[in-house]
mmCIF file of C-alpha atoms in Angstrom:
data_model
loop_
_atom_site.group_PDB
_atom_site.id
_atom_site.type_symbol
_atom_site.label_atom_id
_atom_site.label_comp_id
_atom_site.label_asym_id
_atom_site.label_seq_id
_atom_site.Cartn_x
_atom_site.Cartn_y
_atom_site.Cartn_z
ATOM 1 C CA MET A 20 119.295 114.074 96.091
ATOM 2 C CA GLY A 21 120.604 116.167 98.969
ATOM 3 C CA VAL A 22 120.791 119.929 99.023
ATOM 4 C CA ASP A 23 124.601 119.929 98.860
ATOM 5 C CA SER A 24 124.697 117.645 95.848
ATOM 6 C CA LEU A 25 122.142 119.931 94.170
ATOM 7 C CA THR A 26 124.344 122.926 94.941
ATOM 8 C CA ALA A 27 127.355 121.083 93.585
ATOM 9 C CA ARG A 28 125.503 120.295 90.351
ATOM 10 C CA VAL A 29 124.357 123.903 89.946
ATOM 11 C CA THR A 30 127.900 125.111 90.615
ATOM 12 C CA GLU A 31 129.322 122.624 88.101
ATOM 13 C CA ALA A 32 126.767 123.733 85.521
ATOM 14 C CA VAL A 33 127.675 127.404 86.013
ATOM 15 C CA ILE A 34 131.441 126.772 86.109
ATOM 16 C CA PRO A 35 132.380 124.432 83.239
ATOM 17 C CA SER A 36 135.738 123.285 84.628
ATOM 18 C CA PRO A 37 136.731 123.104 88.273
ATOM 19 C CA ALA A 38 139.168 125.816 89.337
ATOM 20 C CA PRO A 39 142.479 124.714 90.836
ATOM 21 C CA THR A 40 142.541 124.395 94.594
ATOM 22 C CA GLU A 41 145.437 126.873 94.890
ATOM 23 C CA ALA A 42 143.385 129.646 93.292
ATOM 24 C CA MET A 43 140.564 129.044 95.758
ATOM 25 C CA ALA A 44 142.956 128.989 98.689
ATOM 26 C CA ALA A 45 144.510 132.272 97.547
ATOM 27 C CA GLU A 46 141.087 133.880 97.200
ATOM 28 C CA ASP A 47 140.070 132.579 100.628
ATOM 29 C CA GLU A 48 143.202 134.151 102.141
ATOM 30 C CA GLY A 49 142.336 137.463 100.495
ATOM 31 C CA ASN A 50 138.889 137.362 102.134
ATOM 32 C CA GLY A 51 140.130 136.262 105.540
ATOM 33 C CA ASP A 52 137.850 138.683 107.403
ATOM 34 C CA GLN A 53 134.712 137.033 105.961
ATOM 35 C CA GLU A 54 133.628 133.696 107.372
ATOM 36 C CA GLN A 55 133.101 130.690 105.154
ATOM 37 C CA PRO A 56 129.985 128.593 105.992
ATOM 38 C CA ALA A 57 130.942 125.445 107.874
ATOM 39 C CA ALA A 58 130.173 122.079 106.306
ATOM 40 C CA GLU A 59 127.375 120.190 108.023
ATOM 41 C CA ASP A 60 127.635 116.553 108.986
ATOM 42 C CA GLY A 61 127.556 114.294 105.953
ATOM 43 C CA GLN A 62 128.466 117.064 103.489
ATOM 44 C CA SER A 63 131.506 116.689 101.299
ATOM 45 C CA GLU A 64 134.323 119.210 101.379
ATOM 46 C CA ALA A 65 133.892 119.899 97.659
ATOM 47 C CA SER A 66 130.340 121.191 98.117
ATOM 48 C CA SER A 67 131.353 123.608 100.884
ATOM 49 C CA GLU A 68 134.181 125.222 98.885
ATOM 50 C CA LYS A 69 133.478 128.453 97.052
ATOM 51 C CA PRO A 70 134.174 128.397 93.298
ATOM 52 C CA ALA A 71 136.960 130.729 92.172
ATOM 53 C CA ASP A 72 134.859 132.964 89.946
ATOM 54 C CA MET A 73 131.991 133.390 92.445
ATOM 55 C CA SER A 74 131.945 136.368 94.797
ATOM 56 C CA VAL A 75 131.840 135.759 98.527
ATOM 57 C CA THR A 76 128.458 137.487 98.860
ATOM 58 C CA ASP A 77 126.988 135.332 96.085
ATOM 59 C CA TRP A 78 128.439 132.245 97.747
ATOM 60 C CA LYS A 79 127.033 133.212 101.143
ATOM 61 C CA THR A 80 123.648 133.930 99.558
ATOM 62 C CA LEU A 81 123.715 130.547 97.857
ATOM 63 C CA LYS A 82 124.671 128.766 101.085
ATOM 64 C CA ARG A 83 121.972 130.648 103.060
ATOM 65 C CA LYS A 84 119.348 129.667 100.490
ATOM 66 C CA GLU A 85 120.632 126.100 100.597
ATOM 67 C CA GLU A 86 120.182 126.044 104.395
ATOM 68 C CA GLU A 87 116.708 127.556 104.084
ATOM 69 C CA LEU A 88 115.795 124.888 101.542
ATOM 70 C CA ALA A 89 117.105 122.156 103.825
ATOM 71 C CA ASN A 90 115.053 123.569 106.716
ATOM 72 C CA ARG A 91 111.933 123.742 104.556
ATOM 73 C CA GLU A 92 112.448 120.169 103.389
ATOM 74 C CA ARG A 93 112.762 119.028 107.005
ATOM 75 C CA GLU A 94 109.599 120.953 107.958
ATOM 76 C CA LEU A 95 107.741 119.444 105.011
ATOM 77 C CA ARG A 96 108.793 115.933 106.015
ATOM 78 C CA GLU A 97 107.577 116.604 109.561
ATOM 79 C CA LEU A 98 104.269 117.982 108.259
ATOM 80 C CA GLU A 99 103.889 115.019 105.929
ATOM 81 C CA ALA A 100 104.432 112.606 108.815
ATOM 82 C CA GLY A 101 101.833 114.495 110.861
ATOM 83 C CA ILE A 102 99.343 114.399 108.008
ATOM 84 C CA LYS A 103 99.894 110.675 107.524
ATOM 85 C CA ALA A 104 99.252 110.091 111.230
ATOM 86 C CA GLN A 105 96.071 112.164 111.070
ATOM 87 C CA MET A 106 94.918 110.291 107.961
ATOM 88 C CA ALA A 107 95.403 106.972 109.730
ATOM 89 C CA GLU A 108 93.437 108.289 112.713
ATOM 90 C CA LEU A 109 90.652 109.541 110.425
ATOM 91 C CA LYS A 110 90.469 106.191 108.634
ATOM 92 C CA GLU A 111 90.112 104.450 111.982
ATOM 93 C CA LEU A 112 87.374 106.880 113.052
ATOM 94 C CA ARG A 113 85.607 106.410 109.722
ATOM 95 C CA GLN A 114 85.687 102.641 110.225
ATOM 96 C CA GLN A 115 84.289 102.999 113.756
ATOM 97 C CA ILE A 116 81.491 105.284 112.524
ATOM 98 C CA GLY A 117 80.690 102.866 109.705
ATOM 99 C CA ASP A 118 80.505 100.004 112.186
ATOM 100 C CA MET A 119 78.228 102.039 114.440
ATOM 101 C CA LEU A 120 75.940 102.913 111.517
ATOM 102 C CA ASP A 121 75.757 99.262 110.470
ATOM 103 C CA GLU A 122 74.903 98.294 114.032
ATOM 104 C CA ALA A 123 72.193 100.972 114.165
ATOM 105 C CA LYS A 124 70.701 99.758 110.861
ATOM 106 C CA ASN A 125 70.677 96.185 112.097
ATOM 107 C CA LEU A 126 68.993 97.241 115.338
ATOM 108 C CA LYS A 127 66.407 99.297 113.451
ATOM 109 C CA ASN A 128 65.673 96.380 111.100
ATOM 110 C CA LYS A 129 65.313 94.098 114.115
ATOM 111 C CA LYS A 130 62.841 96.516 115.704
ATOM 112 C CA VAL A 131 60.864 96.778 112.452
ATOM 113 C CA ARG A 132 60.711 92.980 112.232
ATOM 114 C CA GLN A 133 59.420 92.855 115.813
ATOM 115 C CA LEU A 134 56.792 95.445 114.898
ATOM 116 C CA VAL A 135 55.831 93.369 111.841
ATOM 117 C CA ASP A 136 55.375 90.312 114.082
ATOM 118 C CA MET A 137 53.380 92.303 116.611
ATOM 119 C CA ILE A 138 51.025 93.843 114.022
ATOM 120 C CA SER A 139 50.734 90.504 112.201
ATOM 121 C CA ASN A 140 49.402 88.983 115.416
ATOM 122 C CA THR A 141 46.893 91.809 115.924
ATOM 123 C CA LYS A 142 43.373 91.653 114.517
ATOM 124 C CA ALA A 143 43.075 93.247 111.079
ATOM 125 C CA LYS A 144 40.795 96.151 112.170
ATOM 126 C CA LYS A 145 43.118 97.152 115.058
ATOM 127 C CA ALA A 146 46.222 96.695 112.879
ATOM 128 C CA ALA A 147 44.647 98.997 110.259
ATOM 129 C CA LYS A 148 44.064 101.699 112.873
ATOM 130 C CA ILE A 149 47.698 101.376 114.007
ATOM 131 C CA LEU A 150 49.009 101.637 110.424
ATOM 132 C CA GLU A 151 46.821 104.679 109.700
ATOM 133 C CA ASN A 152 48.499 106.565 112.547
ATOM 134 C CA MET A 153 52.044 105.438 111.698
ATOM 135 C CA GLU A 154 54.574 107.366 109.651
ATOM 136 C CA GLU A 155 54.158 106.274 106.010
ATOM 137 C CA ASP A 156 57.712 104.979 105.586
ATOM 138 C CA LEU A 157 57.409 102.753 108.628
ATOM 139 C CA ALA A 158 53.915 101.585 107.658
ATOM 140 C CA VAL A 159 55.211 100.591 104.206
ATOM 141 C CA LYS A 160 58.102 98.665 105.775
ATOM 142 C CA VAL A 161 55.735 96.886 108.136
ATOM 143 C CA LEU A 162 53.353 95.939 105.313
ATOM 144 C CA SER A 163 56.252 94.762 103.141
ATOM 145 C CA GLY A 164 57.393 92.480 105.937
ATOM 146 C CA MET A 165 54.003 90.743 106.104
ATOM 147 C CA ARG A 166 52.603 87.992 103.946
ATOM 148 C CA GLY A 167 50.602 89.382 101.021
ATOM 149 C CA ARG A 168 47.220 88.015 102.111
ATOM 150 C CA GLN A 169 47.624 89.377 105.639
ATOM 151 C CA ALA A 170 48.762 92.842 104.410
ATOM 152 C CA GLY A 171 45.809 92.920 101.992
ATOM 153 C CA GLU A 172 43.330 92.117 104.758
ATOM 154 C CA ILE A 173 44.725 94.894 106.961
ATOM 155 C CA LEU A 174 44.714 97.395 104.061
ATOM 156 C CA SER A 175 41.027 96.638 103.462
ATOM 157 C CA TYR A 176 40.268 98.284 106.836
ATOM 158 C CA VAL A 177 42.578 101.284 106.272
ATOM 159 C CA GLU A 178 41.060 104.591 105.087
ATOM 160 C CA THR A 179 40.817 104.531 101.274
ATOM 161 C CA GLU A 180 43.220 107.394 100.489
ATOM 162 C CA LYS A 181 45.793 106.152 102.972
ATOM 163 C CA ALA A 182 45.458 102.565 101.671
ATOM 164 C CA ALA A 183 46.000 103.796 98.102
ATOM 165 C CA THR A 184 49.099 105.749 99.128
ATOM 166 C CA LEU A 185 50.531 102.831 101.090
ATOM 167 C CA SER A 186 49.813 100.409 98.228
ATOM 168 C CA GLU A 187 51.481 102.701 95.718
ATOM 169 C CA ARG A 188 54.536 103.091 97.930
ATOM 170 C CA LEU A 189 54.638 99.310 98.433
ATOM 171 C CA THR A 190 54.921 98.794 94.671
ATOM 172 C CA ASN A 191 57.823 101.265 94.489
ATOM 173 C CA LEU A 192 59.628 99.731 97.430
ATOM 174 C CA GLN A 193 62.668 97.784 96.303
ATOM 175 C CA ILE A 194 64.333 96.558 99.476
ATOM 176 C CA PRO A 195 62.180 96.439 102.610
ATOM 177 C CA PHE A 196 64.945 95.227 104.943
ATOM 178 C CA GLU A 197 68.678 95.385 104.577
ATOM 179 C CA ASP A 198 70.109 91.964 105.382
ATOM 180 C CA ASN A 199 73.709 92.154 106.469
#
């Protein structure tokens, strides 16, 4: 619904029956020194005519508010289009960041698997020393990636407290590697 049709509806609601055109023309001639707002493109003549029982100042106020409303609607449409463009850009950036995070996880898992292979091929006493000096999270991932017998043999050479902690964390571990 356009602004002019809204104005026409409000005017029709305020004035129950349309006034004759001659009465409006006579009133317009009486107020010849005051300018009537010009109809914009696409507006009907009926919506730009002042009702007979409405003062010129009220009519001008109504038309000014109608123009302000039209300008605000246009600004809102422009802002909405800008927001939609920014949302699309943000969605694309979010997708790119998600892809980068997935790639980083895959690379990290690959590196952990390489570490598992490397430690699996090391003698148990040396592997135990390496695991003792590793960050606990990484040590748990490495142990979870090994066969049970091999991890048990390595843990037998790890310091008792550290072995207990690693074993406990191994039992709580749900997903050692994320397979994508």
